[in-house]
mmCIF file of C-alpha atoms and ligand atoms in Angstrom:
data_model
loop_
_atom_site.group_PDB
_atom_site.id
_atom_site.type_symbol
_atom_site.label_atom_id
_atom_site.label_comp_id
_atom_site.label_asym_id
_atom_site.label_seq_id
_atom_site.Cartn_x
_atom_site.Cartn_y
_atom_site.Cartn_z
ATOM 1 C CA MET Q 144 21.306 0.156 -1.831
ATOM 2 C CA ILE Q 145 20.801 -2.630 0.761
ATOM 3 C CA PRO Q 146 17.456 -2.741 2.473
ATOM 4 C CA ALA Q 147 17.186 -2.962 6.308
ATOM 5 C CA ALA Q 148 16.610 -6.478 7.575
ATOM 6 C CA PHE Q 149 13.048 -7.755 7.263
ATOM 7 C CA GLU Q 150 11.076 -10.936 7.810
ATOM 8 C CA TYR Q 151 9.516 -12.540 4.731
ATOM 9 C CA GLN Q 152 6.202 -14.318 4.659
ATOM 10 C CA ARG Q 153 4.399 -15.638 1.646
ATOM 11 C CA ALA Q 154 0.603 -15.677 1.727
ATOM 12 C CA GLN Q 155 -1.062 -18.559 -0.092
ATOM 13 C CA THR Q 156 -4.582 -17.032 0.079
ATOM 14 C CA LEU Q 157 -6.196 -13.695 0.564
ATOM 15 C CA ASP Q 158 -7.486 -14.785 3.873
ATOM 16 C CA GLU Q 159 -3.947 -15.670 4.999
ATOM 17 C CA ALA Q 160 -2.641 -12.265 3.793
ATOM 18 C CA LEU Q 161 -5.446 -10.570 5.813
ATOM 19 C CA ARG Q 162 -4.512 -12.577 8.961
ATOM 20 C CA LEU Q 163 -0.811 -11.822 8.557
ATOM 21 C CA LEU Q 164 -1.567 -8.139 8.152
ATOM 22 C CA THR Q 165 -3.720 -8.088 11.264
ATOM 23 C CA GLN Q 166 -1.050 -9.961 13.234
ATOM 24 C CA ASN Q 167 1.808 -7.733 12.230
ATOM 25 C CA GLY Q 168 0.068 -4.373 12.221
ATOM 26 C CA GLU Q 169 1.892 -1.252 10.978
ATOM 27 C CA ASP Q 170 5.239 -3.159 11.000
ATOM 28 C CA ALA Q 171 4.095 -5.142 7.872
ATOM 29 C CA LYS Q 172 3.910 -4.245 4.201
ATOM 30 C CA LEU Q 173 2.304 -6.214 1.336
ATOM 31 C CA LEU Q 174 4.668 -7.136 -1.505
ATOM 32 C CA ALA Q 175 2.959 -7.511 -4.968
ATOM 33 C CA GLY Q 176 5.325 -7.003 -7.963
ATOM 34 C CA GLY Q 177 7.882 -5.317 -5.720
ATOM 35 C CA HIS Q 178 8.778 -2.707 -8.397
ATOM 36 C CA SER Q 179 7.936 0.229 -6.304
ATOM 37 C CA LEU Q 180 8.354 -0.996 -2.754
ATOM 38 C CA LEU Q 181 11.804 -2.691 -3.195
ATOM 39 C CA PRO Q 182 13.453 0.456 -4.653
ATOM 40 C CA LEU Q 183 12.086 2.412 -1.647
ATOM 41 C CA MET Q 184 13.448 -0.222 0.742
ATOM 42 C CA LYS Q 185 16.864 -0.156 -0.977
ATOM 43 C CA LEU Q 186 16.941 3.618 -0.530
ATOM 44 C CA ARG Q 187 15.874 3.074 3.106
ATOM 45 C CA LEU Q 188 12.841 5.299 2.524
ATOM 46 C CA ALA Q 189 10.728 2.332 3.690
ATOM 47 C CA ALA Q 190 11.861 -0.213 6.238
ATOM 48 C CA PRO Q 191 9.032 -2.633 6.996
ATOM 49 C CA ALA Q 192 9.844 -5.270 9.598
ATOM 50 C CA VAL Q 193 7.694 -7.835 7.821
ATOM 51 C CA LEU Q 194 7.008 -8.302 4.048
ATOM 52 C CA ILE Q 195 3.893 -10.268 3.272
ATOM 53 C CA ASP Q 196 4.212 -11.564 -0.347
ATOM 54 C CA ILE Q 197 0.915 -11.645 -2.154
ATOM 55 C CA GLY Q 198 2.495 -11.837 -5.584
ATOM 56 C CA ARG Q 199 1.292 -15.390 -6.226
ATOM 57 C CA LEU Q 200 -2.331 -14.925 -5.239
ATOM 58 C CA SER Q 201 -3.748 -16.059 -8.612
ATOM 59 C CA GLU Q 202 -7.224 -15.611 -7.160
ATOM 60 C CA LEU Q 203 -6.651 -11.858 -7.480
ATOM 61 C CA SER Q 204 -5.387 -11.940 -11.046
ATOM 62 C CA TYR Q 205 -8.256 -11.595 -13.625
ATOM 63 C CA VAL Q 206 -10.001 -9.214 -15.999
ATOM 64 C CA ARG Q 207 -13.679 -9.906 -16.644
ATOM 65 C CA GLU Q 208 -16.989 -8.289 -17.566
ATOM 66 C CA ASP Q 209 -19.688 -7.693 -14.988
ATOM 67 C CA GLY Q 210 -22.769 -6.070 -16.599
ATOM 68 C CA ASP Q 211 -21.894 -2.518 -17.682
ATOM 69 C CA GLN Q 212 -18.494 -2.701 -15.816
ATOM 70 C CA VAL Q 213 -15.141 -4.268 -16.207
ATOM 71 C CA VAL Q 214 -13.555 -5.826 -13.034
ATOM 72 C CA ILE Q 215 -9.876 -6.346 -12.615
ATOM 73 C CA GLY Q 216 -8.178 -8.233 -9.863
ATOM 74 C CA ALA Q 217 -5.600 -6.182 -7.953
ATOM 75 C CA LEU Q 218 -2.782 -8.699 -8.705
ATOM 76 C CA THR Q 219 -3.174 -8.419 -12.512
ATOM 77 C CA ARG Q 220 0.145 -7.650 -14.061
ATOM 78 C CA HIS Q 221 0.532 -4.653 -16.415
ATOM 79 C CA ARG Q 222 1.373 -7.081 -19.289
ATOM 80 C CA ASP Q 223 -1.858 -9.018 -18.644
ATOM 81 C CA LEU Q 224 -3.865 -5.706 -18.805
ATOM 82 C CA GLU Q 225 -2.020 -4.847 -22.071
ATOM 83 C CA ILE Q 226 -3.070 -8.079 -23.877
ATOM 84 C CA SER Q 227 -6.546 -8.533 -22.303
ATOM 85 C CA ASP Q 228 -9.234 -8.941 -24.920
ATOM 86 C CA VAL Q 229 -11.873 -7.743 -22.438
ATOM 87 C CA LEU Q 230 -9.985 -4.530 -21.881
ATOM 88 C CA ARG Q 231 -9.162 -4.072 -25.613
ATOM 89 C CA THR Q 232 -12.839 -4.263 -26.328
ATOM 90 C CA HIS Q 233 -14.392 -2.433 -23.359
ATOM 91 C CA ALA Q 234 -11.671 -0.257 -21.824
ATOM 92 C CA PRO Q 235 -8.963 0.062 -24.380
ATOM 93 C CA VAL Q 236 -7.418 3.086 -22.710
ATOM 94 C CA LEU Q 237 -6.333 0.907 -19.795
ATOM 95 C CA ALA Q 238 -4.804 -1.781 -22.012
ATOM 96 C CA HIS Q 239 -2.928 0.931 -23.977
ATOM 97 C CA VAL Q 240 -1.656 2.795 -20.886
ATOM 98 C CA ALA Q 241 -0.509 -0.491 -19.292
ATOM 99 C CA GLY Q 242 1.566 -1.131 -22.388
ATOM 100 C CA GLN Q 243 3.363 2.236 -21.886
ATOM 101 C CA VAL Q 244 4.459 1.488 -18.283
ATOM 102 C CA GLY Q 245 8.250 1.171 -17.938
ATOM 103 C CA ASP Q 246 9.875 -1.677 -19.837
ATOM 104 C CA PRO Q 247 8.922 -5.339 -20.421
ATOM 105 C CA GLN Q 248 10.480 -6.469 -17.131
ATOM 106 C CA VAL Q 249 8.413 -3.916 -15.148
ATOM 107 C CA ARG Q 250 5.261 -4.787 -16.993
ATOM 108 C CA HIS Q 251 5.700 -8.461 -16.339
ATOM 109 C CA ARG Q 252 6.165 -7.981 -12.586
ATOM 110 C CA GLY Q 253 4.228 -4.870 -11.643
ATOM 111 C CA THR Q 254 0.556 -5.117 -10.714
ATOM 112 C CA ILE Q 255 -2.360 -2.676 -11.144
ATOM 113 C CA GLY Q 256 -3.131 -2.999 -7.408
ATOM 114 C CA GLY Q 257 0.509 -2.145 -6.472
ATOM 115 C CA SER Q 258 0.471 0.845 -8.799
ATOM 116 C CA ILE Q 259 -2.788 2.210 -7.196
ATOM 117 C CA ALA Q 260 -1.973 1.283 -3.561
ATOM 118 C CA HIS Q 261 1.492 2.992 -3.907
ATOM 119 C CA GLY Q 262 -0.249 6.288 -4.864
ATOM 120 C CA ASP Q 263 2.730 7.682 -6.773
ATOM 121 C CA PRO Q 264 1.631 10.886 -8.647
ATOM 122 C CA ALA Q 265 4.072 9.869 -11.457
ATOM 123 C CA SER Q 266 2.291 6.537 -12.077
ATOM 124 C CA ASP Q 267 0.211 6.121 -15.203
ATOM 125 C CA LEU Q 268 -2.571 3.698 -14.141
ATOM 126 C CA PRO Q 269 -4.034 5.807 -11.294
ATOM 127 C CA ALA Q 270 -4.688 8.555 -13.879
ATOM 128 C CA VAL Q 271 -6.739 6.090 -15.959
ATOM 129 C CA CYS Q 272 -8.712 5.171 -12.864
ATOM 130 C CA LEU Q 273 -9.450 8.782 -12.171
ATOM 131 C CA ALA Q 274 -10.429 9.657 -15.730
ATOM 132 C CA VAL Q 275 -12.839 6.800 -16.170
ATOM 133 C CA GLY Q 276 -14.404 7.078 -12.661
ATOM 134 C CA ALA Q 277 -13.186 3.737 -11.295
ATOM 135 C CA THR Q 278 -13.915 2.415 -7.834
ATOM 136 C CA PHE Q 279 -11.641 0.238 -5.716
ATOM 137 C CA THR Q 280 -12.713 -2.677 -3.526
ATOM 138 C CA VAL Q 281 -10.700 -3.111 -0.389
ATOM 139 C CA VAL Q 282 -10.943 -5.815 2.261
ATOM 140 C CA GLY Q 283 -9.689 -5.583 5.865
ATOM 141 C CA ALA Q 284 -10.326 -6.655 9.407
ATOM 142 C CA ASN Q 285 -13.608 -4.766 9.437
ATOM 143 C CA GLY Q 286 -14.861 -6.291 6.132
ATOM 144 C CA GLU Q 287 -15.166 -4.949 2.616
ATOM 145 C CA ARG Q 288 -15.628 -1.374 1.386
ATOM 146 C CA SER Q 289 -15.660 0.404 -1.929
ATOM 147 C CA ILE Q 290 -13.709 3.669 -2.434
ATOM 148 C CA ALA Q 291 -14.017 6.025 -5.411
ATOM 149 C CA ALA Q 292 -10.798 6.715 -7.148
ATOM 150 C CA THR Q 293 -11.405 10.452 -6.574
ATOM 151 C CA ASP Q 294 -11.449 9.830 -2.779
ATOM 152 C CA PHE Q 295 -8.527 7.359 -2.674
ATOM 153 C CA PHE Q 296 -5.355 9.437 -3.160
ATOM 154 C CA ARG Q 297 -4.771 11.501 0.017
ATOM 155 C CA GLY Q 298 -1.190 12.821 -0.041
ATOM 156 C CA PHE Q 299 2.261 11.991 -1.430
ATOM 157 C CA LEU Q 300 2.397 8.129 -1.474
ATOM 158 C CA GLU Q 301 -0.601 8.247 0.976
ATOM 159 C CA THR Q 302 -3.920 6.669 0.222
ATOM 160 C CA ALA Q 303 -7.215 5.850 1.948
ATOM 161 C CA LEU Q 304 -6.092 2.279 2.614
ATOM 162 C CA THR Q 305 -5.578 1.454 6.347
ATOM 163 C CA PRO Q 306 -2.641 -0.734 7.334
ATOM 164 C CA ASP Q 307 -4.879 -3.859 7.641
ATOM 165 C CA GLU Q 308 -6.458 -3.516 4.282
ATOM 166 C CA VAL Q 309 -5.825 -5.189 0.926
ATOM 167 C CA LEU Q 310 -6.900 -3.665 -2.326
ATOM 168 C CA THR Q 311 -8.592 -6.625 -4.055
ATOM 169 C CA GLU Q 312 -10.411 -5.330 -7.183
ATOM 170 C CA ILE Q 313 -10.760 -2.324 -9.522
ATOM 171 C CA ARG Q 314 -14.146 -1.649 -11.140
ATOM 172 C CA MET Q 315 -14.586 0.681 -14.091
ATOM 173 C CA PRO Q 316 -17.478 1.406 -16.419
ATOM 174 C CA LYS Q 317 -17.281 -0.010 -19.896
ATOM 175 C CA LEU Q 318 -16.231 2.706 -22.306
ATOM 176 C CA ASP Q 319 -17.786 1.115 -25.369
ATOM 177 C CA GLY Q 320 -17.411 3.509 -28.258
ATOM 178 C CA ALA Q 321 -16.125 6.448 -26.215
ATOM 179 C CA GLY Q 322 -13.002 8.198 -27.555
ATOM 180 C CA TRP Q 323 -9.917 8.384 -25.394
ATOM 181 C CA SER Q 324 -6.303 9.508 -25.400
ATOM 182 C CA PHE Q 325 -3.086 8.993 -23.424
ATOM 183 C CA GLN Q 326 -0.438 11.549 -23.833
ATOM 184 C CA LYS Q 327 2.912 10.664 -22.088
ATOM 185 C CA PHE Q 328 5.779 13.069 -22.368
ATOM 186 C CA ASN Q 329 9.108 11.451 -21.516
ATOM 187 C CA ARG Q 330 12.650 11.566 -22.753
ATOM 188 C CA ARG Q 331 13.006 7.838 -23.521
ATOM 189 C CA ALA Q 332 10.347 5.347 -24.377
ATOM 190 C CA GLN Q 333 10.616 3.439 -21.108
ATOM 191 C CA ASP Q 334 10.876 6.406 -18.787
ATOM 192 C CA TRP Q 335 8.277 7.691 -16.303
ATOM 193 C CA ALA Q 336 6.099 10.579 -17.562
ATOM 194 C CA ILE Q 337 7.518 14.043 -17.027
ATOM 195 C CA VAL Q 338 3.888 14.886 -17.414
ATOM 196 C CA GLY Q 339 1.048 12.617 -18.620
ATOM 197 C CA VAL Q 340 -2.602 13.070 -19.506
ATOM 198 C CA VAL Q 341 -5.471 10.608 -19.830
ATOM 199 C CA ALA Q 342 -8.665 11.943 -21.420
ATOM 200 C CA VAL Q 343 -11.933 10.034 -21.966
ATOM 201 C CA ALA Q 344 -14.835 11.421 -24.042
ATOM 202 C CA GLY Q 345 -18.394 10.099 -24.223
ATOM 203 C CA ALA Q 346 -21.282 10.202 -21.785
ATOM 204 C CA GLN Q 347 -19.026 10.535 -18.734
ATOM 205 C CA PRO Q 348 -15.929 12.460 -19.800
ATOM 206 C CA GLY Q 349 -12.895 12.753 -17.603
ATOM 207 C CA VAL Q 350 -9.414 14.137 -17.712
ATOM 208 C CA ALA Q 351 -6.605 13.197 -15.325
ATOM 209 C CA LEU Q 352 -2.961 14.214 -14.956
ATOM 210 C CA VAL Q 353 0.285 12.374 -14.212
ATOM 211 C CA ASN Q 354 3.092 14.148 -12.241
ATOM 212 C CA MET Q 355 1.418 17.408 -11.807
ATOM 213 C CA GLY Q 356 1.156 17.458 -7.963
ATOM 214 C CA PRO Q 357 1.595 15.403 -4.864
ATOM 215 C CA VAL Q 358 -1.082 12.911 -5.832
ATOM 216 C CA PRO Q 359 -2.645 11.532 -9.102
ATOM 217 C CA LEU Q 360 -4.978 14.288 -10.067
ATOM 218 C CA ARG Q 361 -8.236 14.926 -11.919
ATOM 219 C CA ALA Q 362 -8.034 18.024 -14.055
ATOM 220 C CA THR Q 363 -11.202 19.506 -12.581
ATOM 221 C CA ALA Q 364 -10.756 22.943 -14.059
ATOM 222 C CA VAL Q 365 -10.486 21.450 -17.512
ATOM 223 C CA GLU Q 366 -13.558 19.228 -16.922
ATOM 224 C CA THR Q 367 -15.564 22.289 -15.712
ATOM 225 C CA ALA Q 368 -14.599 24.298 -18.773
ATOM 226 C CA LEU Q 369 -15.637 21.388 -21.091
ATOM 227 C CA ALA Q 370 -18.944 21.038 -19.276
ATOM 228 C CA GLY Q 371 -19.522 24.730 -19.917
ATOM 229 C CA GLY Q 372 -18.971 24.204 -23.680
ATOM 230 C CA ALA Q 373 -15.327 25.290 -24.019
ATOM 231 C CA SER Q 374 -13.301 24.122 -27.012
ATOM 232 C CA PRO Q 375 -10.373 21.747 -26.343
ATOM 233 C CA THR Q 376 -7.940 24.689 -26.767
ATOM 234 C CA ASP Q 377 -9.819 26.916 -24.345
ATOM 235 C CA ALA Q 378 -10.345 24.049 -21.866
ATOM 236 C CA ALA Q 379 -6.714 23.022 -22.042
ATOM 237 C CA ALA Q 380 -5.644 26.542 -20.997
ATOM 238 C CA HIS Q 381 -6.987 25.562 -17.498
ATOM 239 C CA ALA Q 382 -4.882 22.396 -17.249
ATOM 240 C CA ALA Q 383 -2.615 23.709 -14.528
ATOM 241 C CA ASP Q 384 -5.117 25.927 -12.708
ATOM 242 C CA GLY Q 385 -4.558 25.742 -8.967
ATOM 243 C CA LEU Q 386 -1.833 23.020 -9.293
ATOM 244 C CA ASP Q 387 1.552 23.013 -7.794
ATOM 245 C CA PRO Q 388 3.666 20.608 -9.895
ATOM 246 C CA PRO Q 389 7.065 19.308 -8.646
ATOM 247 C CA ALA Q 390 10.486 20.466 -9.714
ATOM 248 C CA ASP Q 391 13.108 17.766 -10.489
ATOM 249 C CA LEU Q 392 16.037 17.164 -12.809
ATOM 250 C CA ASN Q 393 13.678 16.753 -15.791
ATOM 251 C CA ALA Q 394 11.453 19.789 -15.514
ATOM 252 C CA SER Q 395 10.668 22.974 -13.510
ATOM 253 C CA PRO Q 396 7.131 23.601 -12.288
ATOM 254 C CA GLU Q 397 6.703 26.256 -15.046
ATOM 255 C CA TYR Q 398 7.693 23.740 -17.750
ATOM 256 C CA ARG Q 399 5.306 21.181 -16.295
ATOM 257 C CA ARG Q 400 2.487 23.693 -16.407
ATOM 258 C CA HIS Q 401 3.239 24.445 -20.016
ATOM 259 C CA LEU Q 402 3.498 20.775 -20.870
ATOM 260 C CA ALA Q 403 0.097 20.068 -19.136
ATOM 261 C CA GLN Q 404 -1.640 22.660 -21.327
ATOM 262 C CA VAL Q 405 -0.078 21.394 -24.539
ATOM 263 C CA LEU Q 406 -0.757 17.659 -23.666
ATOM 264 C CA VAL Q 407 -4.326 18.255 -22.445
ATOM 265 C CA ARG Q 408 -5.185 20.026 -25.740
ATOM 266 C CA ARG Q 409 -3.728 17.133 -27.736
ATOM 267 C CA ALA Q 410 -5.593 14.588 -25.574
ATOM 268 C CA LEU Q 411 -8.906 16.322 -25.874
ATOM 269 C CA GLU Q 412 -8.572 16.608 -29.676
ATOM 270 C CA GLU Q 413 -7.643 12.942 -30.037
ATOM 271 C CA ALA Q 414 -10.329 11.775 -27.669
ATOM 272 C CA ARG Q 415 -13.122 13.535 -29.431
ATOM 273 C CA THR Q 416 -12.012 12.017 -32.824
ATOM 274 C CA PRO Q 417 -12.757 8.238 -32.411
HETATM 275 P P1 LIG D 583 4.783 -3.209 -5.042
HETATM 276 O O1 LIG D 583 6.113 -2.478 -5.285
HETATM 277 O O2 LIG D 583 4.829 -4.624 -4.628
HETATM 278 O O3 LIG D 583 4.001 -2.421 -3.886
HETATM 279 C C1 LIG D 583 3.870 -1.023 -3.949
HETATM 280 C C2 LIG D 583 3.053 -0.571 -2.705
HETATM 281 O O4 LIG D 583 1.694 -0.997 -2.766
HETATM 282 C C3 LIG D 583 3.580 -1.134 -1.409
HETATM 283 O O5 LIG D 583 3.460 -0.250 -0.356
HETATM 284 C C4 LIG D 583 2.708 -2.368 -1.125
HETATM 285 O O6 LIG D 583 2.595 -2.692 0.256
HETATM 286 C C5 LIG D 583 1.378 -1.812 -1.678
HETATM 287 N N1 LIG D 583 0.528 -2.855 -2.257
HETATM 288 C C6 LIG D 583 0.783 -3.626 -3.302
HETATM 289 N N2 LIG D 583 -0.314 -4.401 -3.697
HETATM 290 C C7 LIG D 583 -1.281 -4.057 -2.798
HETATM 291 C C8 LIG D 583 -2.598 -4.492 -2.604
HETATM 292 N N3 LIG D 583 -3.255 -5.336 -3.424
HETATM 293 N N4 LIG D 583 -3.323 -3.927 -1.589
HETATM 294 C C9 LIG D 583 -2.775 -3.035 -0.695
HETATM 295 N N5 LIG D 583 -1.473 -2.567 -0.859
HETATM 296 C C10 LIG D 583 -0.748 -3.111 -1.908
HETATM 297 N N6 LIG D 583 4.893 2.935 -13.274
HETATM 298 C C11 LIG D 583 4.204 3.685 -14.124
HETATM 299 O O7 LIG D 583 3.002 3.927 -13.889
HETATM 300 N N7 LIG D 583 4.779 4.204 -15.265
HETATM 301 C C12 LIG D 583 6.093 3.999 -15.625
HETATM 302 O O8 LIG D 583 6.570 4.446 -16.601
HETATM 303 C C13 LIG D 583 6.843 3.200 -14.674
HETATM 304 N N8 LIG D 583 8.202 2.927 -14.936
HETATM 305 C C14 LIG D 583 8.879 2.107 -14.075
HETATM 306 C C15 LIG D 583 10.176 1.894 -14.313
HETATM 307 C C16 LIG D 583 10.951 1.164 -13.445
HETATM 308 C C17 LIG D 583 12.387 0.885 -13.709
HETATM 309 C C18 LIG D 583 10.366 0.623 -12.277
HETATM 310 C C19 LIG D 583 11.136 -0.262 -11.239
HETATM 311 C C20 LIG D 583 9.003 0.870 -12.005
HETATM 312 C C21 LIG D 583 8.274 1.633 -12.880
HETATM 313 N N9 LIG D 583 6.945 1.855 -12.631
HETATM 314 C C22 LIG D 583 6.232 2.644 -13.520
HETATM 315 C C23 LIG D 583 6.250 1.369 -11.420
HETATM 316 C C24 LIG D 583 5.652 0.084 -11.690
HETATM 317 O O9 LIG D 583 4.482 0.182 -12.480
HETATM 318 C C25 LIG D 583 5.299 -0.659 -10.365
HETATM 319 O O10 LIG D 583 5.149 -2.061 -10.622
HETATM 320 C C26 LIG D 583 3.994 -0.291 -9.685
HETATM 321 O O11 LIG D 583 3.942 1.096 -9.436
HETATM 322 C C27 LIG D 583 3.819 -0.958 -8.355
HETATM 323 O O12 LIG D 583 3.297 -2.226 -8.543
HETATM 324 P P2 LIG D 583 3.961 -3.444 -7.798
HETATM 325 O O13 LIG D 583 2.990 -4.580 -7.983
HETATM 326 O O14 LIG D 583 5.352 -3.587 -8.228
HETATM 327 O O15 LIG D 583 3.831 -2.985 -6.268
#
């Protein structure tokens, strides 16, 4: 439970963080809330030589409106998402889901950018981003680019980010009036989801799954069935089509497939009843 030795550097600005990343290359890791990276380091599953602390970059902590979108700085803490009036009005599903992450300590330290950049299939916030069709702004040595959430998650804890890039902003469409639902099945209130589902109704419906494969996933078979006019029950029967959910102490793959069908049905029924 003791991490390998590392050098610690604190970036005062985004520019300084980018410079430190370029200087240190693949030996460096960004540190935001530390609630995913530090456990990995303590288990020696990650051993970065240099930690670049971006946790105090207040320039990347905000939630604001931009036309028909909501934009969120990557360093915004889960608790700040939960209590954001902008989100409660225009993207209440994100505020609600952020309030279900871990316990108060985790929510006061963890950041939305860290949750997305970590790419953990068991995380809740990536599923919101997939369901609503979010895009991610990243900045690196070669400038800025925008990546759709659907193209971002590449493999287990692997994303489209290159080692010199910082995720700076999350953009999502305003969901004004659209129904939504979050179904999180866990044994205790503060636990990770054994399986989770985010569903959004309205003009651009989307359904995403937590802990049903190696990456955060969109439930494309369910979305296709809905687009073809299927009822929530019939669409939910496709929740695990083509998926290979993990086995662990909490659940077998078969149990997760069953849970996904039950939770997707509940989510679709709740989302269509605003
Ligand atoms: P960090 O741990 O600092 O970083 C994670 C990774 O992302 C690192 O590789 C880091 O280099 C990289 N990174 C961070 N920020 C950026 C950035 N801006 N640009 C590029 N790379 C970046 N999550 C859930 O979704 N649901 C839960 O129920 C849940 N329960 C938890 C319970 C416990 C006890 C703990 C410890 C964590 C739990 N989490 C849960 C995870 C929590 O939400 C983490 O805070 C989050 O996943 C990571 O955010 P962070 O800011 O702590 O990232």
